[in-house]
Short mmCIF file of C-alpha atoms in Angstrom, two decimals:
data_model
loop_
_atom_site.label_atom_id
_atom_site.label_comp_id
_atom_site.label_asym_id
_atom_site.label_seq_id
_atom_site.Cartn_x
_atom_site.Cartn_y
_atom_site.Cartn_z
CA UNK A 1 -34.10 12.69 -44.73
CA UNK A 2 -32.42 9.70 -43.01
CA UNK A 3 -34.21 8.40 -39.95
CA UNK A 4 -32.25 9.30 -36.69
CA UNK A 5 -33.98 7.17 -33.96
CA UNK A 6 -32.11 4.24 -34.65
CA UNK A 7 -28.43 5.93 -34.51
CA UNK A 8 -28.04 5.30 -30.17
CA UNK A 9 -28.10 1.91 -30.69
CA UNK A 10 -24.74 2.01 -32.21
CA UNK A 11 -23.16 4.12 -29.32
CA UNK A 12 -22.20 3.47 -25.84
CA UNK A 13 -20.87 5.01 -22.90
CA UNK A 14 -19.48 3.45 -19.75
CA UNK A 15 -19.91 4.37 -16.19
CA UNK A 16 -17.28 6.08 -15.96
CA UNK A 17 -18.32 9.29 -18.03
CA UNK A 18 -15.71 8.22 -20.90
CA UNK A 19 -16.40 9.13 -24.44
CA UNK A 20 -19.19 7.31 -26.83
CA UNK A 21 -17.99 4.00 -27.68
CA UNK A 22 -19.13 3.34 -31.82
CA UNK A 23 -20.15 -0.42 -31.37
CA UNK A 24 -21.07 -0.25 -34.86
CA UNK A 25 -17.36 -1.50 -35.93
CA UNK A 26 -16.20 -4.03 -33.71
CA UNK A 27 -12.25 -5.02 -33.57
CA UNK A 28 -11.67 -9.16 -33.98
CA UNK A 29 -9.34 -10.01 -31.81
CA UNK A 30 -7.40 -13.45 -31.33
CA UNK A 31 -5.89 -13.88 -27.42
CA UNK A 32 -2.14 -15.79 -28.10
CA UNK A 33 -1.50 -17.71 -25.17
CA UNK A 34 -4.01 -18.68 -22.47
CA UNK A 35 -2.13 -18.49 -19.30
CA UNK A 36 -2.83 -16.95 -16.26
CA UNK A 37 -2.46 -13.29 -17.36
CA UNK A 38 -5.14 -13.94 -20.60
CA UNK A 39 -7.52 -14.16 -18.11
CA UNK A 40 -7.00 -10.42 -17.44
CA UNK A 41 -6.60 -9.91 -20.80
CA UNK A 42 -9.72 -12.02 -21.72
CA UNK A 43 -11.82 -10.23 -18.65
CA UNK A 44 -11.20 -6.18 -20.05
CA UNK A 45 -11.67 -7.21 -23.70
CA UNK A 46 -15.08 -8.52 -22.70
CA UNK A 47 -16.33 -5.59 -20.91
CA UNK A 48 -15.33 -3.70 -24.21
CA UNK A 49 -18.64 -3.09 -26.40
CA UNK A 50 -16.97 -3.25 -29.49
CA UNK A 51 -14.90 -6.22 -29.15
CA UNK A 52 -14.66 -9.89 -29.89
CA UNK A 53 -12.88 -12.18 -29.08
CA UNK A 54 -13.06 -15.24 -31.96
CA UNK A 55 -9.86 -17.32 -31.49
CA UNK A 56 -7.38 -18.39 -28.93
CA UNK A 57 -3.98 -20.84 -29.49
CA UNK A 58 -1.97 -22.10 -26.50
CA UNK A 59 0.77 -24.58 -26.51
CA UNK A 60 -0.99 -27.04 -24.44
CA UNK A 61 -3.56 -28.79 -26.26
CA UNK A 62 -7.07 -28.18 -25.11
CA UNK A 63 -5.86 -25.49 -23.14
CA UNK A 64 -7.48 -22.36 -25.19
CA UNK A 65 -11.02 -24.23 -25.40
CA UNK A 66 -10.99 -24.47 -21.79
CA UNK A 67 -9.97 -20.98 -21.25
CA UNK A 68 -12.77 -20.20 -23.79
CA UNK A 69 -15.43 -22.34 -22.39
CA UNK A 70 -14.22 -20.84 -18.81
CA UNK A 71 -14.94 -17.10 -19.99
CA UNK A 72 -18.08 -17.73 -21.58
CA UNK A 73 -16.85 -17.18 -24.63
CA UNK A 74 -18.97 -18.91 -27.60
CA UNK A 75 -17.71 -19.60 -30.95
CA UNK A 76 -14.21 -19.04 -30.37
CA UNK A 77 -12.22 -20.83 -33.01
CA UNK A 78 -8.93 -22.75 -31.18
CA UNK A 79 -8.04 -25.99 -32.71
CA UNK A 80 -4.64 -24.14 -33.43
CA UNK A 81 -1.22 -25.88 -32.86
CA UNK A 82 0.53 -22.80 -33.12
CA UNK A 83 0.04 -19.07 -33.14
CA UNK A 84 1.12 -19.21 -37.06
CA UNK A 85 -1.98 -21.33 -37.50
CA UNK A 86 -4.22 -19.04 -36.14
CA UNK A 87 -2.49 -16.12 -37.55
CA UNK A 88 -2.45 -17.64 -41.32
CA UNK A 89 -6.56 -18.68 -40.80
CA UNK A 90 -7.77 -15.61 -42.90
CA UNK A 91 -11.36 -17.01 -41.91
CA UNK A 92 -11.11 -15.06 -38.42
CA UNK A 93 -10.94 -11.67 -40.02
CA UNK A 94 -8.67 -10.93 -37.48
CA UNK A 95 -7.81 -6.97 -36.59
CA UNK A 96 -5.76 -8.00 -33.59
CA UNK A 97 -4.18 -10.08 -31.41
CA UNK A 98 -3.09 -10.07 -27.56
CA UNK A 99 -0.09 -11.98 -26.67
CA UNK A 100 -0.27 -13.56 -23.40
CA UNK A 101 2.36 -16.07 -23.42
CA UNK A 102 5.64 -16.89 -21.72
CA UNK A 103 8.41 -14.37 -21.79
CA UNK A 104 10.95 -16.31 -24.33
CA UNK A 105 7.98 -16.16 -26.82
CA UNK A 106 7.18 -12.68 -26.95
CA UNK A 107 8.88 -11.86 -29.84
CA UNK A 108 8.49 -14.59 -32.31
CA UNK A 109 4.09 -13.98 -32.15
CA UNK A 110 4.65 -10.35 -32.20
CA UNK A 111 6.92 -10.11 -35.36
CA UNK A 112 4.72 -12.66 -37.19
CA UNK A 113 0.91 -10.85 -36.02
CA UNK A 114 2.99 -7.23 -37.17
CA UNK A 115 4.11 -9.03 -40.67
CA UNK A 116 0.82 -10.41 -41.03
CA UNK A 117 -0.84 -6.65 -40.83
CA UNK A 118 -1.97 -7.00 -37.58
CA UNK A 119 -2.40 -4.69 -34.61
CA UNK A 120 -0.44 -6.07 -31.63
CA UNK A 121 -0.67 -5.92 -27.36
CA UNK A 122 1.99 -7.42 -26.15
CA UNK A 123 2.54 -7.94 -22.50
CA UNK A 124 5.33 -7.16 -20.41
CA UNK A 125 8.32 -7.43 -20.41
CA UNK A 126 8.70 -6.54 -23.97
CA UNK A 127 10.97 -9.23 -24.95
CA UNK A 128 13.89 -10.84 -22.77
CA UNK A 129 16.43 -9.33 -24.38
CA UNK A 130 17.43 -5.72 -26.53
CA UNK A 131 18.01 -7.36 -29.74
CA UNK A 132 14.21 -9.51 -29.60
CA UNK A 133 12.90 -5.72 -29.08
CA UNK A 134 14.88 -4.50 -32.09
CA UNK A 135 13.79 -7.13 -34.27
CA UNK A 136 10.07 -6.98 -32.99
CA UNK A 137 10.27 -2.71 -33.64
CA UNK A 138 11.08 -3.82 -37.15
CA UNK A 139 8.24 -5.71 -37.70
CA UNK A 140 6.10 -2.94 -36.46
CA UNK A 141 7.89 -0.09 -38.42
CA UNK A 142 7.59 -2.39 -41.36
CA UNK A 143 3.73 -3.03 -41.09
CA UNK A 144 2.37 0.63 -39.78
CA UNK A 145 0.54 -1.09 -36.96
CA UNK A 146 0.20 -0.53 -33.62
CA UNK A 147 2.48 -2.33 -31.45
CA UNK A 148 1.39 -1.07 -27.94
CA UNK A 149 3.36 -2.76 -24.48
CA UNK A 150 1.42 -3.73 -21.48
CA UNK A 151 2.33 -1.38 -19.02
CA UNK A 152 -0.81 -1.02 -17.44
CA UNK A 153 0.35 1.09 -14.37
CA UNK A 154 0.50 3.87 -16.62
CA UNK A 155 -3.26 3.87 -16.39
CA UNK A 156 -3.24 5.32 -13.12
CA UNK A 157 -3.80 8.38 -11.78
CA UNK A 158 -0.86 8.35 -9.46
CA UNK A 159 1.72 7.78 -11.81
CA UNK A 160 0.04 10.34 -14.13
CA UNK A 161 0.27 12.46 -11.44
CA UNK A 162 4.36 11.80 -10.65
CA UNK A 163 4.74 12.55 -14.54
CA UNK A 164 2.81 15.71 -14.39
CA UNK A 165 4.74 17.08 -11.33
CA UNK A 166 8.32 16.49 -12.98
CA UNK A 167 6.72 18.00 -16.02
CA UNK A 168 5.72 20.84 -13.94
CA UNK A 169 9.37 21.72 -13.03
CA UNK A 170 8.57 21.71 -9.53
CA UNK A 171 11.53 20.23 -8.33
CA UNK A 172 14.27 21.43 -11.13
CA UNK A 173 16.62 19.85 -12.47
CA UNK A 174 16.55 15.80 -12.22
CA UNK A 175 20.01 14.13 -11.09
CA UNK A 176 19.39 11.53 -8.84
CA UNK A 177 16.70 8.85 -8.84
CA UNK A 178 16.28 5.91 -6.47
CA UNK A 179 13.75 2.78 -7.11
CA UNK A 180 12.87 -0.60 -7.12
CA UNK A 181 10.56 -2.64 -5.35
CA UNK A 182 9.78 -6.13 -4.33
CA UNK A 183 7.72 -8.49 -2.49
CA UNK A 184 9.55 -10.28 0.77
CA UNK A 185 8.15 -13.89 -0.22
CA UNK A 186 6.65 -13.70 -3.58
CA UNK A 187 8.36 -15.60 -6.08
CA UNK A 188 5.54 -16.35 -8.52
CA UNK A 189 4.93 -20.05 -8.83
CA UNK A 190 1.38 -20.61 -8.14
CA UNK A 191 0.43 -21.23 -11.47
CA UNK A 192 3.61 -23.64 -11.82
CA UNK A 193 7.19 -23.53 -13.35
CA UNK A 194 7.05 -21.28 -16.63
CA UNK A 195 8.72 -17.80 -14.57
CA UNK A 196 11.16 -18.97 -12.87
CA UNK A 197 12.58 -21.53 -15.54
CA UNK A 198 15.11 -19.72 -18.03
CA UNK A 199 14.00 -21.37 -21.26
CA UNK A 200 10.88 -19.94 -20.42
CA UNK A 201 11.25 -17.05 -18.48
CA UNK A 202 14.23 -15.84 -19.64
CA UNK A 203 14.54 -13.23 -16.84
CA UNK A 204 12.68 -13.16 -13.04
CA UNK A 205 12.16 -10.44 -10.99
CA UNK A 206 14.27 -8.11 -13.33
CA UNK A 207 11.65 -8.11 -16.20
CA UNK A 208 8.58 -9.34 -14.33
CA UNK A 209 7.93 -6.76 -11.72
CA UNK A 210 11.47 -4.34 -12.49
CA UNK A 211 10.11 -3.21 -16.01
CA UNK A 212 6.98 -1.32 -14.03
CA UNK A 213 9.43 0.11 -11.86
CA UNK A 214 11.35 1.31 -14.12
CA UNK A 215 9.05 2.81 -16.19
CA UNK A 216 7.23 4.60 -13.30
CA UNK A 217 10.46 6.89 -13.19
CA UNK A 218 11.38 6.90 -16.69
CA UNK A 219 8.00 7.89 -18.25
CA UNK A 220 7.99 10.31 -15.65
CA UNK A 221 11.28 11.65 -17.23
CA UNK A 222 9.78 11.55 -20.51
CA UNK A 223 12.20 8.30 -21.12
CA UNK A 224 16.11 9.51 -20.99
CA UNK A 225 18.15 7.61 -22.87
CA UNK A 226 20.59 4.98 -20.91
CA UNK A 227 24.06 5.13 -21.52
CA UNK A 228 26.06 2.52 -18.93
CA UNK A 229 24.76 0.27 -16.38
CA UNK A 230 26.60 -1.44 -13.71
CA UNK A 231 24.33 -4.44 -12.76
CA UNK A 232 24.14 -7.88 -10.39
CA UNK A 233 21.68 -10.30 -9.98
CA UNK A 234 21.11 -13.43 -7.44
CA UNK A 235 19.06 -16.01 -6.41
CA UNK A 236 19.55 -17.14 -2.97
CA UNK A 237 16.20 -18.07 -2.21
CA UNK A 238 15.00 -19.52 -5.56
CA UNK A 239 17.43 -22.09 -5.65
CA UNK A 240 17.00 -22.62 -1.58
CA UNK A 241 15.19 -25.64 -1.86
CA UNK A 242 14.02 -24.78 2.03
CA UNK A 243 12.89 -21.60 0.42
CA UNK A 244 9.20 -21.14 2.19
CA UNK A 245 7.16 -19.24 -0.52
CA UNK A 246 7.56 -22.37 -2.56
CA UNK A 247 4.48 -24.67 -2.10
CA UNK A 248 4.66 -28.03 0.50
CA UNK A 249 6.15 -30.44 -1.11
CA UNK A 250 7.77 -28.30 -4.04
CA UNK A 251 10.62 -27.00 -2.85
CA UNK A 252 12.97 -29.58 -4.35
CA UNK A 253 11.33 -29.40 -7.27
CA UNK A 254 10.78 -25.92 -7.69
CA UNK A 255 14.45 -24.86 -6.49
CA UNK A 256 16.54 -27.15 -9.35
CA UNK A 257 14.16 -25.93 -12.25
CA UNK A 258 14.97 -22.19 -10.85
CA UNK A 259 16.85 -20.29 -13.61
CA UNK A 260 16.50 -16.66 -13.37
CA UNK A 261 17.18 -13.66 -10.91
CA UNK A 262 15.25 -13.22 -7.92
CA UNK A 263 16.80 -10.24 -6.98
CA UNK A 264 18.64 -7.94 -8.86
CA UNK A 265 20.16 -4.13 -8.59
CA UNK A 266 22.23 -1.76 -10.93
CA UNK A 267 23.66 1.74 -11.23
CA UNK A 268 22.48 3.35 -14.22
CA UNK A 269 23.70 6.67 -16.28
CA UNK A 270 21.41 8.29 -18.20
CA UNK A 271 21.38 11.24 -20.42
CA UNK A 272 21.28 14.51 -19.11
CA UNK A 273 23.42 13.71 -15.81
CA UNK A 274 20.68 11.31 -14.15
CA UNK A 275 21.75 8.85 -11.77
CA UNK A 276 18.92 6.03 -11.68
CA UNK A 277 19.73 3.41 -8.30
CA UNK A 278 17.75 0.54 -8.88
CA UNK A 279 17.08 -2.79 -6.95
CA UNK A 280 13.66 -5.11 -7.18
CA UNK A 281 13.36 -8.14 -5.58
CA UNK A 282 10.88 -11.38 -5.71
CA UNK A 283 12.42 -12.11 -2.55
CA UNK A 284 14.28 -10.89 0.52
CA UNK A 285 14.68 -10.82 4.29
CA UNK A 286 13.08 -7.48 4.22
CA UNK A 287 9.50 -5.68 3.80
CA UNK A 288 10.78 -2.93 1.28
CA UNK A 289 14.27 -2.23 -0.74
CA UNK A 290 12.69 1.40 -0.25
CA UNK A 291 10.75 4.03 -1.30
CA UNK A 292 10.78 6.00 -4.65
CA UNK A 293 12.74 8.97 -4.95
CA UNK A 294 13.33 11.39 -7.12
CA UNK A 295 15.86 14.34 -6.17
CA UNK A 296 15.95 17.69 -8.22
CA UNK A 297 17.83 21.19 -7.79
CA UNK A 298 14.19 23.01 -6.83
CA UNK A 299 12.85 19.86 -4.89
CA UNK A 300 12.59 16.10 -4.17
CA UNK A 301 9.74 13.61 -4.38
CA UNK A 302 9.00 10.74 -2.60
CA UNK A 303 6.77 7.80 -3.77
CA UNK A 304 5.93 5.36 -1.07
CA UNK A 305 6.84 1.53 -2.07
CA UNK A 306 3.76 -0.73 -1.44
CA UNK A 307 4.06 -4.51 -0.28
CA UNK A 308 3.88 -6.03 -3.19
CA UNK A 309 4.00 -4.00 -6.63
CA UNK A 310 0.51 -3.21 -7.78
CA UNK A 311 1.04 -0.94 -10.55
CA UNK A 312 0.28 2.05 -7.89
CA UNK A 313 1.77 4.39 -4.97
CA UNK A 314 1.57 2.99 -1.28
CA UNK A 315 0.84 6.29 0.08
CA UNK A 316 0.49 9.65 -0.22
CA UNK A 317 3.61 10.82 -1.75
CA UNK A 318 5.57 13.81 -0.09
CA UNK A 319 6.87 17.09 -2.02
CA UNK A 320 10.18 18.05 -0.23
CA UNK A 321 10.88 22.32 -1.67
CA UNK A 322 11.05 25.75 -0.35
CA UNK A 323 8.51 28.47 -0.07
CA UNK A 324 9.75 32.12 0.24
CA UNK A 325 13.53 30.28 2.21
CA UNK A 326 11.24 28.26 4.19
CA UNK A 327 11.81 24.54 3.92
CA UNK A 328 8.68 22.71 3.37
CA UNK A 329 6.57 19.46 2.43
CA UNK A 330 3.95 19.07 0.45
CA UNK A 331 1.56 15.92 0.93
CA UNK A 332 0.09 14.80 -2.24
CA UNK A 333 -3.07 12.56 -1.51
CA UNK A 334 -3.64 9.04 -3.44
CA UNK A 335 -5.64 9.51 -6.02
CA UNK A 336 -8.83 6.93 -5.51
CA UNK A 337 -9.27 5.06 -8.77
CA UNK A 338 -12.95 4.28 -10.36
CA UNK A 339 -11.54 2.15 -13.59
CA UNK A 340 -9.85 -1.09 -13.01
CA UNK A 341 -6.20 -0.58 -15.10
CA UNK A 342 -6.53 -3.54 -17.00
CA UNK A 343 -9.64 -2.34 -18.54
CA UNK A 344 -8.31 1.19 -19.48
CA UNK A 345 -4.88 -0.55 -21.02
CA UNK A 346 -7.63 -2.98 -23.05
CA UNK A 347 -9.57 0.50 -23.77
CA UNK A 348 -6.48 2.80 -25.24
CA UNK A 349 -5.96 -0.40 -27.35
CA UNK A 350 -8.85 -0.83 -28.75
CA UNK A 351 -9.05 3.47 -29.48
CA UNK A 352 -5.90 3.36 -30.90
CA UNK A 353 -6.76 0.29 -33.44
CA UNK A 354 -9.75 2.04 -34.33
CA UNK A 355 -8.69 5.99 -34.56
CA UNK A 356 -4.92 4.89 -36.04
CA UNK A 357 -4.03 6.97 -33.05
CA UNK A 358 -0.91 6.52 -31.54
CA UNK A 359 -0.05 3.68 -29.27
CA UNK A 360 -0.76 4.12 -25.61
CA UNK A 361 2.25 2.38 -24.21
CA UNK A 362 4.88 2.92 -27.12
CA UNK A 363 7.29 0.50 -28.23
CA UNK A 364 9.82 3.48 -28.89
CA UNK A 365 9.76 4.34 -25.21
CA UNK A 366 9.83 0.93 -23.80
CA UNK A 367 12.99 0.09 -25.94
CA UNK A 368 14.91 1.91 -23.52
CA UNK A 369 13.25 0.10 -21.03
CA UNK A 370 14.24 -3.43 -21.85
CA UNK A 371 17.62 -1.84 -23.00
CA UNK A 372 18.27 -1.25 -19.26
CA UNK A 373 17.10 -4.89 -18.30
CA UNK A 374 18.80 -6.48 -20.87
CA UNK A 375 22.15 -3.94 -19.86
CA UNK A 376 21.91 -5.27 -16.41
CA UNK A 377 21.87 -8.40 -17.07
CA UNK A 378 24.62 -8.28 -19.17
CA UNK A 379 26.83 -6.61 -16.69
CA UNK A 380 26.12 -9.17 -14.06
CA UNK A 381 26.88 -12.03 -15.99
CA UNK A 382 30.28 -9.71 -17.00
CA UNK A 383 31.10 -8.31 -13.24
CA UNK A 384 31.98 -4.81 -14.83
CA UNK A 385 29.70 -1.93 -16.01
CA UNK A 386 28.72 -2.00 -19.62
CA UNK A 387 28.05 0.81 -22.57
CA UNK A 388 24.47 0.52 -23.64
CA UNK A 389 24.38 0.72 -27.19
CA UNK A 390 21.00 0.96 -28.89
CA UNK A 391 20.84 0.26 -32.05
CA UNK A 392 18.81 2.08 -35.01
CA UNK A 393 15.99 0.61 -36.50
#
């Protein structure tokens, strides 16, 4: 009879009261770009029992040993001048990788970790525009391996709980939705240049904080597809040299390598009759472009904006409906959170690499996502509404 009292050493279960975790297989993972956000990444994959982390490549040299060496993170290989070189060095044994870098090079580590058999998290915003996404979907449909986006917000409770109330058909029919979001100084350039320049960047406050608010509605919806978008985008204050969120001394710097939107707004259409109103903003002379709000033919919700978008609600939201001809609201408390977000999108990762379950964040979801950034843009740069036309992969 095989000896049992050995087999909890191969099991563990967090705090939280999740499921046993089987550290017996671990998932090899590689971290592409050691920026700023890796550090989140770096943080969750290290409170994962069955991870590790073995390789980093940044384009900076020395930058991915010092992230390494920062984290506490022995052994790590990262003498890598590219992410090719670390994804062609078979020696890692590599099972994933988590792509961290700029927004312009998305695409290009994604399609060549997915050709290379590789599971993929890629962070927001998918890509910069809809025909990177296409080309990166390919990949993935080619390879059979999960390609999941980092949409952490979906993690929470709240929004969970805004899907599960549309689901509920509470308030009816959908046709009208307004949101957005923004900060009223917060263009991000504390850890220098690389999102707000466009070879970089590619897109500012539309992709950066606009894909979360987006998909807070449109996962809610259970993802509608967009037909037209009327868009516009500015940057007043980004190219305001005077601008005061920029750092002393920075301004003139900081305001002639400026190259993307800092503010942006569109009209959208989407199937089924929706109206989606849209605005986000890294900056404005104002404290909120609003609260969300989603209007039905049984009853309306309203999500409170917060300050500064952090993947969450900034209130309790409020259930406009009738009961028995009487008209009525419904508070809906927060929901008080016990797992950070970053390590649950790190955790339904990991699951899904090691159950072949499906991804958490779907690439097939957030297509129509970037399809509405990338329409927007578009229509600003054309001053006229444009078709959205998604193509089949």
């Amino acid at each position: 009879m095989a000896d049992k009292s050995m087999d909890g050493l191969n099991t563990f279960t967090d705090q939280s009261g999740a499921a046993a975790i089987d550290t017996s297989k671990k998932i090899r993972v590689a971290i592409i770009g050691c920026g700023w956000i890796a550090d989140s990444h770096a943080k969750a994959f290290l409170n994962q029992p069955d991870v590790e982390i073995v390789a980093g490549a940044d384009l900076v040299p020395g930058k991915a040993a010092a992230f390494m060496e920062k984290h506490g993170i022995e052994g790590a290989k990262t003498d890598y001048a590219s992410h090719k070189e670390l994804i062609d060095d078979k020696s890692l044994k590599l099972d994933a990788v988590s792509i961290c870098t700029y927004n312009c090079q998305h695409a290009e580590p994604a399609i060549y970790a997915l050709q290379n058999g590789l599971h993929v998290l890629l962070e927001k915003p998918f890509t910069v525009t809809l025909d990177e996404a296409v080309e990166v979907m390919k990949a993935e449909k080619a390879s059979g391996k999960i390609l999941s986006i980092g949409f952490q917000p979906r993690m929470d409770a709240n929004m969970k709980q805004i899907k599960k109330i549309v689901e509920s058909g509470a308030l009816g029919d959908i046709y009208y939705i307004q949101t957005g979001g923004g900060r009223r100084r917060g263009i991000p350039t504390p850890h220098g240049t690389t999102f707000i320049e466009k070879d970089t960047a590619g897109i500012g406050a539309l992709g950066d904080i606009g894909c979360y608010s987006l998909d807070m509605v449109l996962n809610a919806l259970g993802y509608p597809k967009p037909l037209t978008v009327s868009g516009y985008k500015s940057a007043f204050f980004g190219t305001d040299p005077n601008y005061s969120g920029y750092k002393a001394g920075k301004g003139e710097e900081y305001s002639a390598k400026f190259g993307v939107d800092d503010f942006a707004a569109a009209f959208i259409r989407l199937e089924g009759g929706i109206i989606l109103d849209f605005r986000i903003a890294w900056a404005m002379n104002l404290d909120t472009p609003g609260d969300t709000i989603i209007m039905g033919t049984k009853g309306s919700l309203r999500i409170p904006s917060t300050e500064c978008w952090n993947g969450t609600v900034g209130g309790p939201m409020k259930l406009y409906h009738e009961v028995a001809g009487l008209q009525t609201e419904t508070e809906i408390p927060v929901i008080k959170m016990k797992e950070g977000l970053f390590d649950l999108k790190i955790r339904t990762f990991v699951d899904a690499c090691k159950n072949g379950t499906p991804a958490p964040v779907p690439s097939s979801q957030i297509l129509y996502n970037q399809a509405i950034i990338d329409g927007i843009a578009k229509s600003a740069e054309a001053g006229r509404e444009v078709e959205i036309v998604i193509p089949e992969i």
